[in-house]
Coordinates of C-alpha atoms and ligand atoms in Angstrom, one line a residue:
X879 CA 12.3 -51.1 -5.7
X880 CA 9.5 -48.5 -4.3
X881 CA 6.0 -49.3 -5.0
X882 CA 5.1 -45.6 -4.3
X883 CA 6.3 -42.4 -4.1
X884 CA 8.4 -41.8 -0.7
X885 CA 10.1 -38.8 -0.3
X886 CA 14.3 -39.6 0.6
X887 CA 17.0 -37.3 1.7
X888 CA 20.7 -38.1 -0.8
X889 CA 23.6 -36.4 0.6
X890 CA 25.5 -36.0 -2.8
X891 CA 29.5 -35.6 -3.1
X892 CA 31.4 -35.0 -6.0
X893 CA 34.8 -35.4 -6.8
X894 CA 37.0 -34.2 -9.9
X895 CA 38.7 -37.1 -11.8
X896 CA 41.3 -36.5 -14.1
X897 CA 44.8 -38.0 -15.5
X898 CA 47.5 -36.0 -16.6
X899 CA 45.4 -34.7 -20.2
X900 CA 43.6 -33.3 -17.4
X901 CA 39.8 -32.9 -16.2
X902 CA 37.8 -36.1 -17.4
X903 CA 34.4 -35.5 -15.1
X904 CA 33.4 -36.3 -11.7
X905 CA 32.4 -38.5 -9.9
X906 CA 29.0 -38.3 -7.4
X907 CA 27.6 -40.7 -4.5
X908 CA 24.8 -40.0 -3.4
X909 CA 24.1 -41.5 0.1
X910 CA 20.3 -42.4 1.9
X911 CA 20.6 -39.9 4.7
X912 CA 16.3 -40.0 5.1
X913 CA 16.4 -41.7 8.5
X914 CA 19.6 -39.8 10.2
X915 CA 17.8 -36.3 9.4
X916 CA 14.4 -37.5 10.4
X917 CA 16.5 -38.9 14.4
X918 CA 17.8 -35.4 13.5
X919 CA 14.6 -33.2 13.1
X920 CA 13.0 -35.1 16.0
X921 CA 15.9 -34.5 18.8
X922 CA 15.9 -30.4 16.9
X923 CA 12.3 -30.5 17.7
X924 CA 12.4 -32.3 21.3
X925 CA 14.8 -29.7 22.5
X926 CA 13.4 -26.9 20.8
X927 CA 9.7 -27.5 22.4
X928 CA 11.9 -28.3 25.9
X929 CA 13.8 -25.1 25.6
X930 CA 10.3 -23.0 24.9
X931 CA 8.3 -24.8 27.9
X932 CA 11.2 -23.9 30.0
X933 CA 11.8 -19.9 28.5
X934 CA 8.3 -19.3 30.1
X935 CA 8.6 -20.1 34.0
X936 CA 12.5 -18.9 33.5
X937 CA 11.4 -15.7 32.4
X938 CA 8.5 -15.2 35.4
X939 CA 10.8 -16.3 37.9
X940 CA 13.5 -14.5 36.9
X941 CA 11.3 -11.0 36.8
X942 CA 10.2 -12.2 40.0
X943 CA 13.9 -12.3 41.4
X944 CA 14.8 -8.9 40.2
X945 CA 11.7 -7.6 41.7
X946 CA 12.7 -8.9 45.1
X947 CA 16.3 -7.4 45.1
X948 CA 15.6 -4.0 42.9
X949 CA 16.5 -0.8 44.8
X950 CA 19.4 -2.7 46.3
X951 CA 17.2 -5.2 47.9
X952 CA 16.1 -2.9 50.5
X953 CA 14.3 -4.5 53.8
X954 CA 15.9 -7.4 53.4
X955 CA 18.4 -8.7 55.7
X956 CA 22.0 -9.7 53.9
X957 CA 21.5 -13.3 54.1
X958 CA 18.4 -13.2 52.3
X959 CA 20.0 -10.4 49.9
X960 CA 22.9 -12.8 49.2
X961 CA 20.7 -15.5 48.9
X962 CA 18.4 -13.8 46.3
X963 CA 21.3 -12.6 43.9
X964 CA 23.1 -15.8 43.5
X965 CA 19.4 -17.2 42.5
X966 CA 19.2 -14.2 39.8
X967 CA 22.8 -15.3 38.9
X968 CA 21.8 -18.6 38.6
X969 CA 18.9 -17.7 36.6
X970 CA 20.5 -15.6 34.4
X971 CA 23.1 -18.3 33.3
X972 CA 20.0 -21.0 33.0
X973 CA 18.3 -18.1 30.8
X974 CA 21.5 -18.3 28.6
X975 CA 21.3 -21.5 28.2
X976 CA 17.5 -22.3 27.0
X977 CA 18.1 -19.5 24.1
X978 CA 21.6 -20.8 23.2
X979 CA 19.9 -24.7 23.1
X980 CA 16.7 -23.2 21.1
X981 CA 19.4 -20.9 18.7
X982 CA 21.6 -24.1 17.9
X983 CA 18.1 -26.3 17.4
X984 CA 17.0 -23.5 15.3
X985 CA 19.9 -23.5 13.1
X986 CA 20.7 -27.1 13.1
X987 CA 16.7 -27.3 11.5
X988 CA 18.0 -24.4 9.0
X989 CA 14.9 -22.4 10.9
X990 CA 17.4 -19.0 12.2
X991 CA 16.4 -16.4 9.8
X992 CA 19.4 -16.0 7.3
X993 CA 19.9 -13.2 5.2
X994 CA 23.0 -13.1 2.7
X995 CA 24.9 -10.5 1.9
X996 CA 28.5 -9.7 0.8
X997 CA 30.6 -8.2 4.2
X998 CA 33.9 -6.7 4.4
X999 CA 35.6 -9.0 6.8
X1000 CA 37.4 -6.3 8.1
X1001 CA 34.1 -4.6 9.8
X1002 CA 33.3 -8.0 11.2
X1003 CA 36.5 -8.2 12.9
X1004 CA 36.2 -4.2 13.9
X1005 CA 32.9 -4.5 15.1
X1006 CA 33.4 -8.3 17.2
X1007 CA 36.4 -6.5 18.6
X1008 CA 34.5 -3.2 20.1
X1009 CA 32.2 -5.5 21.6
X1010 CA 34.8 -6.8 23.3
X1011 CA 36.8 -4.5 24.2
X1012 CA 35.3 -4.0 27.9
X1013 CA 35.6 -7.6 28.6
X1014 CA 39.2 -7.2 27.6
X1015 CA 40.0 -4.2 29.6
X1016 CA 38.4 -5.5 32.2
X1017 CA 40.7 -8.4 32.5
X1018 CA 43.9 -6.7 31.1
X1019 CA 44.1 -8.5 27.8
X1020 CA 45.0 -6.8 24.5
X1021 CA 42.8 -6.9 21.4
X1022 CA 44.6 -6.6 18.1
X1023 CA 43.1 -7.2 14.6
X1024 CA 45.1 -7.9 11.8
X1025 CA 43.2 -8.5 8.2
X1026 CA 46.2 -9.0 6.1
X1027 CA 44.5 -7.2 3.3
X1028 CA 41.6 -4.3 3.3
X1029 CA 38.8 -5.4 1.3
X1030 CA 38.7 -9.1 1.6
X1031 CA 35.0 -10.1 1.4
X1032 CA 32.5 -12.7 2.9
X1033 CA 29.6 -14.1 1.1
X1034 CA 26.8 -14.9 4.5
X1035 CA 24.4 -13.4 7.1
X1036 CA 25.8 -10.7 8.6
X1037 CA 24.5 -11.4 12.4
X1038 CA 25.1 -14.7 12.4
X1039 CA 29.1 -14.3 11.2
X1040 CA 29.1 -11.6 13.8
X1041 CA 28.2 -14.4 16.5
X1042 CA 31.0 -17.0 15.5
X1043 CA 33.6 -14.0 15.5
X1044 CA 32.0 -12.5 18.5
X1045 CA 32.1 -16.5 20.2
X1046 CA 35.8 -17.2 19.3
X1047 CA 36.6 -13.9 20.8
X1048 CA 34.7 -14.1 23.9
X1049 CA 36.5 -17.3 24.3
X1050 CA 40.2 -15.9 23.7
X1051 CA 39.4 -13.1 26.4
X1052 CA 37.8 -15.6 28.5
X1053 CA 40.9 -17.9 29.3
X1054 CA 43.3 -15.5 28.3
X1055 CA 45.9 -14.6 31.2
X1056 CA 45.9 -11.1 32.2
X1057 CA 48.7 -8.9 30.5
X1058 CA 48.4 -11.5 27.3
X1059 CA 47.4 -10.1 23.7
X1060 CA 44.5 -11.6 21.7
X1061 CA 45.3 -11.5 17.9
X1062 CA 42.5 -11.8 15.5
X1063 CA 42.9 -12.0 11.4
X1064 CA 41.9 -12.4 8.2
X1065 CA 43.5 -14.2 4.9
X1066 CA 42.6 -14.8 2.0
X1067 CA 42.1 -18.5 1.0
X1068 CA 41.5 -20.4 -2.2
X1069 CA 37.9 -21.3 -1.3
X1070 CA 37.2 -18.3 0.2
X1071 CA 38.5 -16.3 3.8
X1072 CA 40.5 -17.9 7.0
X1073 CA 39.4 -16.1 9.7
X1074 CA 41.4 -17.0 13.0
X1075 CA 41.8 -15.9 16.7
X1076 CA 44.7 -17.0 18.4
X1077 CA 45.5 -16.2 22.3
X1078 CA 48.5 -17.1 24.7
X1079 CA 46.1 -19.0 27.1
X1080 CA 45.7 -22.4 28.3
X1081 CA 45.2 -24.3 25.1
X1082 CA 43.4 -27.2 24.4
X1083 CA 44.6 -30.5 25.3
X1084 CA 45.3 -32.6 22.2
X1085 CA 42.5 -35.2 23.3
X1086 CA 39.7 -33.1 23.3
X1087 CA 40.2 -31.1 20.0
X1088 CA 37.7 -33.8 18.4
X1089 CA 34.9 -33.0 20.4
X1090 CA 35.5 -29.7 21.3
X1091 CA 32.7 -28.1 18.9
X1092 CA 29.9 -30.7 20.2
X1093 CA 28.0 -29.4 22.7
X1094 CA 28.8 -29.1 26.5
X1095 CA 32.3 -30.4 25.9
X1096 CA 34.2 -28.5 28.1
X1097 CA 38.0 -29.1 29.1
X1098 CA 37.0 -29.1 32.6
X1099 CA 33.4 -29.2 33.9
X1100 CA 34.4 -26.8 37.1
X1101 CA 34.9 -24.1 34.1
X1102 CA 30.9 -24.1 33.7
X1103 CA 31.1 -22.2 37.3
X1104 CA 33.9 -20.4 37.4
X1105 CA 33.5 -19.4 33.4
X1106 CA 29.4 -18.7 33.6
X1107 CA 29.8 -20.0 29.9
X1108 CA 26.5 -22.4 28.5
X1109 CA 29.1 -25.1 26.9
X1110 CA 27.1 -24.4 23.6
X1111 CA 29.0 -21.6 22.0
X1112 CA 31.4 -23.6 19.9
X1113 CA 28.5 -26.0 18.9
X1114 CA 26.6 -22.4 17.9
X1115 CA 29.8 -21.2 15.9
X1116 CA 29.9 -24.6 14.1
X1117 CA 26.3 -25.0 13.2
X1118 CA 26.4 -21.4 11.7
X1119 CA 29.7 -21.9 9.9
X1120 CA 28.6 -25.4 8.1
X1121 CA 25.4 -23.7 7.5
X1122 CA 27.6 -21.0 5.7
X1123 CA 28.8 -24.1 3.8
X1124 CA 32.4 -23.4 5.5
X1125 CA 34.5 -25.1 7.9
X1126 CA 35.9 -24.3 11.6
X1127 CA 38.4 -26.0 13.5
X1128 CA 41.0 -25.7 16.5
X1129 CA 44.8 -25.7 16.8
X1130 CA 47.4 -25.7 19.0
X1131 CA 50.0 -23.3 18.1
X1132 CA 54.1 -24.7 18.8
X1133 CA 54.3 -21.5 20.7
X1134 CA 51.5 -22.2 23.2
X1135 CA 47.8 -20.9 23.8
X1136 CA 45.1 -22.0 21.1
X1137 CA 43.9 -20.8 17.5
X1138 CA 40.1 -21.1 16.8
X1139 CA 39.7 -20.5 12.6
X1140 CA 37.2 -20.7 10.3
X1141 CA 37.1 -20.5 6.7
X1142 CA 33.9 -19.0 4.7
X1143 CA 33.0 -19.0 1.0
X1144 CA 33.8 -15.7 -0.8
X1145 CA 31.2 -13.9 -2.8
X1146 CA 31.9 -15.8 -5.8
X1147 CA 30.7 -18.7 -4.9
X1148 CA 27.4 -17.2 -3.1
X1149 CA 24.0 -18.9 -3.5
X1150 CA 21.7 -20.7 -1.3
X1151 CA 24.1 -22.8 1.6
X1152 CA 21.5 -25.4 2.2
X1153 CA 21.6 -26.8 -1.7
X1154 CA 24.3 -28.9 -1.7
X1155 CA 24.2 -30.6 2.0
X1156 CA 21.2 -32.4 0.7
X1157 CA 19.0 -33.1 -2.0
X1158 CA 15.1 -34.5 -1.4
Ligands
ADP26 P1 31.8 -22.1 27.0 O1 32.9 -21.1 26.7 O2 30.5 -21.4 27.2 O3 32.2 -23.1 28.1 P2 32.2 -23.1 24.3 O4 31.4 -24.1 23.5 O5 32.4 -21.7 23.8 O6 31.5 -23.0 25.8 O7 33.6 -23.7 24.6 C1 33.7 -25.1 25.0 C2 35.0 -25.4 25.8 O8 36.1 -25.2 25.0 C3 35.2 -24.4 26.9 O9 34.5 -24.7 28.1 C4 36.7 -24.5 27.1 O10 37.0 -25.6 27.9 C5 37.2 -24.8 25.7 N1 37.7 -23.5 25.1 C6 37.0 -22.8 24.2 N2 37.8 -21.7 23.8 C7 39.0 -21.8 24.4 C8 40.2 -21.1 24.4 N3 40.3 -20.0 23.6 N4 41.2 -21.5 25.2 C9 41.1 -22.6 25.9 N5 40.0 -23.4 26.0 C10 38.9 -23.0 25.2

């Protein structure tokens, strides 16, 4: 019993019941999730002021760095040359990281601007595809992109769907073997589209698939060097699917190499992605 007003957070589910005359109602549960989003918004908030206070000294150093080697680093000896770009490397990849750690704190506190619209999955598969297409050439990996059907369409923001597509990819070409082909696709699902990349690469070992979407869970931590990846691009993906009110997850194919999918609400079902995750 509440002697005054406090405000709560309810998670709600709700589940069909029926018998064989059919649909009788539903059932809802409505969980007390006020304290696990307040830990929630405080950690969001913690790392999003962290990731600001660093951007600032990153960014002056940084300028500083490309000052010193610009023109090819001229007057300096090659020690001091060598020196100073693996510094600018390294600061580029620490750069990466602050923005992907403010992005994911930004969408995890439903912050990252989001504007929904109704997108041919097809030109979001096109266009994630061109952008990689250097990367691929580059390491001798072939892109192909098979929608099963033209006209299949996604209810989200366009940007953000861009970035999970974009992500997976990256990832495929990324640990892809050179000579191997990347297949991306679209079908159409009951609740909405399946998209999926699937490569011939490594995999992922069966033990990790759990945590492979939290961040900095890498396979292997000598991959954050020899991959230049932030370890935060799954968590990204995720964050933006759920926020999309979808789901993404991992398989291993019989055949070898990995499958990344995701499935998104069609337009039908389009309205605000936040309402049903929780109710104040
Ligand atoms: P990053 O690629 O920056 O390391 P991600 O969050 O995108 O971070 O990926 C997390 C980890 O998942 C990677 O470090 C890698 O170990 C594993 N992984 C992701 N995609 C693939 C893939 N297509 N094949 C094999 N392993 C993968």
């Amino acid at each position: 019993m509440l002697r005054s007003p406090v405000r709560r957070v309810l998670r709600r589910y709700s589940c069909p019941v029926g018998n064989s005359h059919g649909l009788q109602g539903r059932v809802f549960t409505y969980t007390d999730v006020t304290a696990e989003t307040d830990v929630d918004r405080l950690k969001s908030e913690f790392v999003s002021m962290a990731s600001h206070e660093l951007r600032t000294p990153l960014t002056s150093v940084h300028g500083a760095l490309q000052l010193a080697l610009s023109g090819g680093g001229v007057g300096l000896n090659e020690e001091d040359r060598e020196l100073l770009a693996i510094s600018l490397a390294n600061t580029e990849r620490l750069v990466r990281l602050v923005n992907d750690l403010l992005d994911l704190s930004k969408i995890e506190a439903g912050r990252m601007p989001y504007s929904p619209e109704v997108l041919p999955v097809g030109t979001l598969l096109d266009e994630a595809a061109r952008g990689m297409q250097a990367l691929a050439n580059l390491r001798g990996v072939r892109i192909a992109v098979e929608a099963t059907s033209d006209g299949q369409r996604v209810a989200g923001d366009r940007d953000q769907l861009l970035r999970v597509v974009t992500n997976l990819l990256h990832n495929a070409v990324k640990y892809s073997p050179a000579g191997s082909l990347v297949r991306l696709g679209a079908v159409p699902q009951p609740d909405g589209v399946l998209v999926s990349v699937d490569d011939q690469g490594p995999g992922v070992p069966a033990e990790q698939i759990d945590r492979l979407f939290r961040p900095f869970s890498r396979v292997g931590v000598h991959e954050r060097l020899t991959t230049g990846g932030t370890g935060l691009g799954l968590a990204i993906s995720r964050a933006i699917v759920e926020q999309h009110r979808g789901r993404i997850w991992v398989e291993r194919p019989p055949a070898g190499g990995s499958r990344f999918a995701f499935v998104v609400p069609g337009p039908a079902r389009e309205d605000d992605p936040a309402s049903s995750r929780a109710v104040a």
